[in-house]
């Protein structure tokens, strides 16, 4: 397919929720050494309540059925809210909008499990809504995620470049949570055509915040010529995961600032 057609199709494609199926086979990420789904399912066995932070369109959460009797979800990207509600409310899930950055609209001690996949969070808020002996399960996008993409486009590095496992673990400990397991990984991610790259950057706009196919047209054309010649763009996804538990009666040791990850996202 010619450059112009690839870019035009990617620029016009509808985006709904965090559904990345249109990129299947065109953007290929090697598997992580852990499974976030397995980490979460193992903690849901017998759990009475669950909060899914940053549910997107509810795609992942809906796939976890049967869900705990009390399950809720949050979403801070307004276009995703009606999508998530259509998908999750028939399953008995309350979907709450995030009106203020990282403030969870739920009472204290409300959830046995708080799940967070690629969503920003305030560790103090996580601790507040966790019940005694509750567990926080999170997989995060690190600050060096796909940095080769930014370099190939001549774009600035990620704004949250310092976000990593050590910083996340320290923030949770300061909030009064005990990290019981953690892991980190950098895995190969391959972009096979320039249309897939354009669509990906529309779906995760924080990667290159000022991205526009015209503004970055010169670099995109160069990448297209390279890909058409059999040399795909290879980058590395930066991921880390944590399990943290709230011990009965534990409190924050000192005030902790906001901890953030990618603004949104299910990638």
Tab-separated table of C-alpha atoms in Angstrom:
chain	number	residue	atom	x	y	z
A	1	UNK	CA	0.000	0.000	0.000
A	2	UNK	CA	1.272	3.476	-0.823
A	3	UNK	CA	2.326	5.951	1.849
A	4	UNK	CA	-0.582	8.350	1.275
A	5	UNK	CA	-3.235	5.646	1.532
A	6	UNK	CA	-1.734	4.141	4.686
A	7	UNK	CA	-1.594	7.505	6.433
A	8	UNK	CA	-5.056	8.585	5.222
A	9	UNK	CA	-6.692	5.387	6.487
A	10	UNK	CA	-4.944	5.595	9.841
A	11	UNK	CA	-5.854	9.270	10.233
A	12	UNK	CA	-9.536	8.620	9.480
A	13	UNK	CA	-9.979	5.420	11.505
A	14	UNK	CA	-12.500	5.580	14.344
A	15	UNK	CA	-11.090	5.059	17.836
A	16	UNK	CA	-13.300	3.608	20.566
A	17	UNK	CA	-12.166	2.802	24.081
A	18	UNK	CA	-8.837	1.006	24.327
A	19	UNK	CA	-9.503	-1.500	21.547
A	20	UNK	CA	-6.189	-2.230	19.817
A	21	UNK	CA	-7.427	-5.070	17.596
A	22	UNK	CA	-6.898	-2.966	14.443
A	23	UNK	CA	-3.151	-3.131	15.172
A	24	UNK	CA	-3.014	-6.910	15.537
A	25	UNK	CA	-0.212	-8.308	13.413
A	26	UNK	CA	0.924	-4.798	12.452
A	27	UNK	CA	2.350	-3.824	15.852
A	28	UNK	CA	3.811	-6.875	17.554
A	29	UNK	CA	4.944	-6.800	21.192
A	30	UNK	CA	6.860	-9.680	22.689
A	31	UNK	CA	5.170	-11.166	25.778
A	32	UNK	CA	6.065	-9.933	29.213
A	33	UNK	CA	7.647	-12.363	31.691
A	34	UNK	CA	4.514	-12.100	33.838
A	35	UNK	CA	0.774	-12.027	33.119
A	36	UNK	CA	-1.139	-9.085	34.568
A	37	UNK	CA	-4.371	-10.989	34.046
A	38	UNK	CA	-3.054	-13.946	36.051
A	39	UNK	CA	-1.738	-11.686	38.816
A	40	UNK	CA	-5.191	-10.148	39.131
A	41	UNK	CA	-7.245	-13.344	38.796
A	42	UNK	CA	-5.228	-14.995	41.540
A	43	UNK	CA	-6.176	-12.142	43.926
A	44	UNK	CA	-9.856	-12.134	42.896
A	45	UNK	CA	-10.449	-15.693	44.088
A	46	UNK	CA	-12.884	-15.224	46.972
A	47	UNK	CA	-12.580	-11.403	46.950
A	48	UNK	CA	-15.783	-9.571	47.893
A	49	UNK	CA	-14.986	-6.315	46.107
A	50	UNK	CA	-12.889	-4.915	43.248
A	51	UNK	CA	-12.061	-1.483	41.882
A	52	UNK	CA	-10.639	-1.265	38.350
A	53	UNK	CA	-8.863	2.070	37.875
A	54	UNK	CA	-8.793	3.524	34.363
A	55	UNK	CA	-11.040	0.887	32.824
A	56	UNK	CA	-11.015	2.483	29.358
A	57	UNK	CA	-13.992	1.058	27.501
A	58	UNK	CA	-14.266	-1.778	30.041
A	59	UNK	CA	-12.842	-4.306	27.601
A	60	UNK	CA	-10.430	-5.994	29.996
A	61	UNK	CA	-12.675	-5.899	33.064
A	62	UNK	CA	-15.606	-7.460	31.194
A	63	UNK	CA	-13.341	-10.375	30.307
A	64	UNK	CA	-12.759	-11.187	33.995
A	65	UNK	CA	-16.295	-12.425	34.670
A	66	UNK	CA	-17.522	-13.684	37.054
A	67	UNK	CA	-16.655	-10.530	38.958
A	68	UNK	CA	-16.736	-9.979	42.728
A	69	UNK	CA	-20.198	-9.090	44.102
A	70	UNK	CA	-19.179	-5.445	44.520
A	71	UNK	CA	-17.234	-4.261	41.478
A	72	UNK	CA	-16.650	-0.673	40.414
A	73	UNK	CA	-14.502	1.044	37.823
A	74	UNK	CA	-13.178	4.533	37.158
A	75	UNK	CA	-12.423	6.321	33.904
A	76	UNK	CA	-11.002	9.790	33.394
A	77	UNK	CA	-11.207	10.081	29.589
A	78	UNK	CA	-14.732	11.426	28.890
A	79	UNK	CA	-15.242	9.742	25.477
A	80	UNK	CA	-14.670	6.345	27.105
A	81	UNK	CA	-17.325	6.753	29.811
A	82	UNK	CA	-20.439	5.907	27.738
A	83	UNK	CA	-18.580	2.993	26.127
A	84	UNK	CA	-17.573	1.576	29.498
A	85	UNK	CA	-21.052	2.049	30.943
A	86	UNK	CA	-22.722	0.280	28.015
A	87	UNK	CA	-20.383	-2.648	28.451
A	88	UNK	CA	-20.120	-2.871	32.254
A	89	UNK	CA	-23.388	-1.686	33.791
A	90	UNK	CA	-25.273	-4.788	32.527
A	91	UNK	CA	-22.687	-6.779	34.535
A	92	UNK	CA	-23.580	-4.845	37.692
A	93	UNK	CA	-20.448	-2.668	37.602
A	94	UNK	CA	-20.617	0.964	38.698
A	95	UNK	CA	-18.531	3.176	36.385
A	96	UNK	CA	-17.472	6.449	38.010
A	97	UNK	CA	-15.945	9.444	36.281
A	98	UNK	CA	-12.713	10.891	37.615
A	99	UNK	CA	-13.469	14.589	37.991
A	100	UNK	CA	-10.285	15.561	39.849
A	101	UNK	CA	-6.888	14.083	39.055
A	102	UNK	CA	-6.402	10.757	40.819
A	103	UNK	CA	-9.088	11.384	43.499
A	104	UNK	CA	-11.194	8.234	43.821
A	105	UNK	CA	-14.934	8.893	44.386
A	106	UNK	CA	-15.400	6.078	46.897
A	107	UNK	CA	-15.418	5.818	50.706
A	108	UNK	CA	-12.465	4.600	52.737
A	109	UNK	CA	-11.867	0.850	53.168
A	110	UNK	CA	-14.213	0.064	50.267
A	111	UNK	CA	-12.335	-2.556	48.221
A	112	UNK	CA	-10.500	-5.790	48.857
A	113	UNK	CA	-8.653	-5.487	45.535
A	114	UNK	CA	-7.694	-2.359	43.592
A	115	UNK	CA	-6.514	-3.060	40.051
A	116	UNK	CA	-4.647	-0.625	37.848
A	117	UNK	CA	-3.302	-1.360	34.380
A	118	UNK	CA	-1.421	1.526	32.785
A	119	UNK	CA	-3.295	4.225	34.712
A	120	UNK	CA	-1.986	7.065	36.871
A	121	UNK	CA	-2.687	6.921	40.601
A	122	UNK	CA	-2.094	8.639	43.920
A	123	UNK	CA	-0.755	6.018	46.378
A	124	UNK	CA	-2.508	7.766	49.287
A	125	UNK	CA	-5.849	7.389	47.518
A	126	UNK	CA	-5.144	3.740	46.765
A	127	UNK	CA	-4.385	3.109	50.434
A	128	UNK	CA	-7.487	5.022	51.540
A	129	UNK	CA	-9.947	2.933	49.504
A	130	UNK	CA	-8.253	-0.400	50.237
A	131	UNK	CA	-9.744	-2.452	53.045
A	132	UNK	CA	-7.464	-3.821	55.755
A	133	UNK	CA	-5.301	-6.539	54.226
A	134	UNK	CA	-6.481	-5.425	50.770
A	135	UNK	CA	-4.150	-5.717	47.786
A	136	UNK	CA	-3.164	-3.296	45.026
A	137	UNK	CA	-2.328	-4.933	41.679
A	138	UNK	CA	-0.747	-2.674	39.083
A	139	UNK	CA	1.118	-2.882	35.810
A	140	UNK	CA	2.655	0.393	34.698
A	141	UNK	CA	4.157	1.881	31.548
A	142	UNK	CA	7.647	3.096	32.388
A	143	UNK	CA	9.084	6.441	31.418
A	144	UNK	CA	11.381	5.005	28.743
A	145	UNK	CA	8.551	3.313	26.881
A	146	UNK	CA	9.079	3.072	23.115
A	147	UNK	CA	11.676	5.845	23.214
A	148	UNK	CA	12.989	4.667	19.825
A	149	UNK	CA	9.698	5.849	18.275
A	150	UNK	CA	10.277	9.370	19.551
A	151	UNK	CA	13.846	9.348	18.295
A	152	UNK	CA	12.801	8.103	14.854
A	153	UNK	CA	10.320	10.975	14.562
A	154	UNK	CA	12.658	13.604	16.011
A	155	UNK	CA	10.123	14.121	18.827
A	156	UNK	CA	10.920	15.036	22.463
A	157	UNK	CA	11.256	12.198	25.017
A	158	UNK	CA	8.320	11.260	27.219
A	159	UNK	CA	7.333	13.899	29.775
A	160	UNK	CA	7.278	11.268	32.551
A	161	UNK	CA	10.697	9.803	31.684
A	162	UNK	CA	11.664	9.346	35.361
A	163	UNK	CA	8.732	7.037	36.142
A	164	UNK	CA	10.113	3.605	37.068
A	165	UNK	CA	9.798	0.689	39.476
A	166	UNK	CA	11.944	2.245	42.198
A	167	UNK	CA	9.912	5.457	42.246
A	168	UNK	CA	6.615	3.573	42.290
A	169	UNK	CA	7.705	1.274	45.119
A	170	UNK	CA	8.947	4.206	47.191
A	171	UNK	CA	5.668	6.079	46.749
A	172	UNK	CA	3.601	3.096	47.857
A	173	UNK	CA	5.817	2.517	50.902
A	174	UNK	CA	5.510	6.164	51.908
A	175	UNK	CA	1.722	5.852	51.708
A	176	UNK	CA	1.725	2.898	54.116
A	177	UNK	CA	1.543	-0.015	51.684
A	178	UNK	CA	3.889	-2.995	51.729
A	179	UNK	CA	5.213	-4.096	48.351
A	180	UNK	CA	5.150	-7.905	48.331
A	181	UNK	CA	6.271	-8.565	44.740
A	182	UNK	CA	7.614	-6.578	41.822
A	183	UNK	CA	9.146	-7.091	38.382
A	184	UNK	CA	10.328	-5.006	35.449
A	185	UNK	CA	10.949	-5.691	31.767
A	186	UNK	CA	11.832	-4.138	28.438
A	187	UNK	CA	10.339	-6.121	25.548
A	188	UNK	CA	10.727	-5.732	21.802
A	189	UNK	CA	7.883	-4.000	19.961
A	190	UNK	CA	7.860	-4.020	16.153
A	191	UNK	CA	5.921	-1.609	13.910
A	192	UNK	CA	5.477	-3.181	10.487
A	193	UNK	CA	3.873	-0.331	8.541
A	194	UNK	CA	3.644	3.430	8.862
A	195	UNK	CA	-0.164	3.386	8.991
A	196	UNK	CA	0.002	1.242	12.123
A	197	UNK	CA	2.421	3.737	13.676
A	198	UNK	CA	0.119	6.672	12.877
A	199	UNK	CA	-2.920	4.877	14.302
A	200	UNK	CA	-0.978	3.860	17.407
A	201	UNK	CA	0.112	7.445	18.058
A	202	UNK	CA	-3.499	8.603	17.732
A	203	UNK	CA	-4.569	5.988	20.296
A	204	UNK	CA	-1.807	6.839	22.796
A	205	UNK	CA	-1.392	10.604	22.267
A	206	UNK	CA	0.903	11.047	25.286
A	207	UNK	CA	3.713	9.249	23.410
A	208	UNK	CA	4.159	12.223	21.061
A	209	UNK	CA	1.754	14.923	22.333
A	210	UNK	CA	2.100	17.200	19.303
A	211	UNK	CA	1.853	14.370	16.784
A	212	UNK	CA	0.294	15.204	13.452
A	213	UNK	CA	0.876	13.258	10.255
A	214	UNK	CA	1.587	16.470	8.349
A	215	UNK	CA	3.912	17.957	10.982
A	216	UNK	CA	5.904	14.716	11.135
A	217	UNK	CA	5.436	13.869	7.466
A	218	UNK	CA	9.122	13.995	6.497
A	219	UNK	CA	10.116	11.421	9.139
A	220	UNK	CA	7.034	9.284	8.473
A	221	UNK	CA	7.910	9.084	4.784
A	222	UNK	CA	11.439	8.026	5.623
A	223	UNK	CA	10.076	5.338	7.944
A	224	UNK	CA	7.654	4.163	5.250
A	225	UNK	CA	10.471	3.731	2.740
A	226	UNK	CA	12.439	1.754	5.321
A	227	UNK	CA	9.463	-0.454	6.237
A	228	UNK	CA	8.550	-1.057	2.582
A	229	UNK	CA	12.145	-2.203	2.101
A	230	UNK	CA	11.692	-4.899	4.760
A	231	UNK	CA	13.127	-3.040	7.754
A	232	UNK	CA	10.363	-2.501	10.344
A	233	UNK	CA	10.735	-0.005	13.192
A	234	UNK	CA	11.838	-1.795	16.351
A	235	UNK	CA	11.316	-0.222	19.775
A	236	UNK	CA	11.172	-1.497	23.347
A	237	UNK	CA	8.183	-1.383	25.667
A	238	UNK	CA	9.118	-0.460	29.255
A	239	UNK	CA	6.832	-2.166	31.780
A	240	UNK	CA	6.866	-2.907	35.481
A	241	UNK	CA	4.386	-4.493	37.867
A	242	UNK	CA	3.795	-4.448	41.612
A	243	UNK	CA	1.705	-6.136	44.257
A	244	UNK	CA	1.233	-4.109	47.447
A	245	UNK	CA	-0.799	-4.869	50.544
A	246	UNK	CA	-2.415	-2.664	53.140
A	247	UNK	CA	-1.673	-4.080	56.558
A	248	UNK	CA	-4.348	-3.644	59.233
A	249	UNK	CA	-3.845	-0.328	61.000
A	250	UNK	CA	-0.982	0.752	58.736
A	251	UNK	CA	-0.694	4.448	57.991
A	252	UNK	CA	1.324	6.652	55.733
A	253	UNK	CA	4.772	7.325	57.160
A	254	UNK	CA	4.936	10.758	55.638
A	255	UNK	CA	3.184	12.865	53.041
A	256	UNK	CA	3.641	11.557	49.521
A	257	UNK	CA	3.332	13.495	46.309
A	258	UNK	CA	1.236	12.318	43.412
A	259	UNK	CA	2.566	9.334	41.551
A	260	UNK	CA	1.819	9.245	37.870
A	261	UNK	CA	2.215	6.989	34.896
A	262	UNK	CA	0.936	7.284	31.396
A	263	UNK	CA	-2.162	9.517	31.426
A	264	UNK	CA	-4.467	6.707	30.226
A	265	UNK	CA	-4.285	3.548	28.311
A	266	UNK	CA	-4.792	-0.126	27.749
A	267	UNK	CA	-1.870	-0.749	25.404
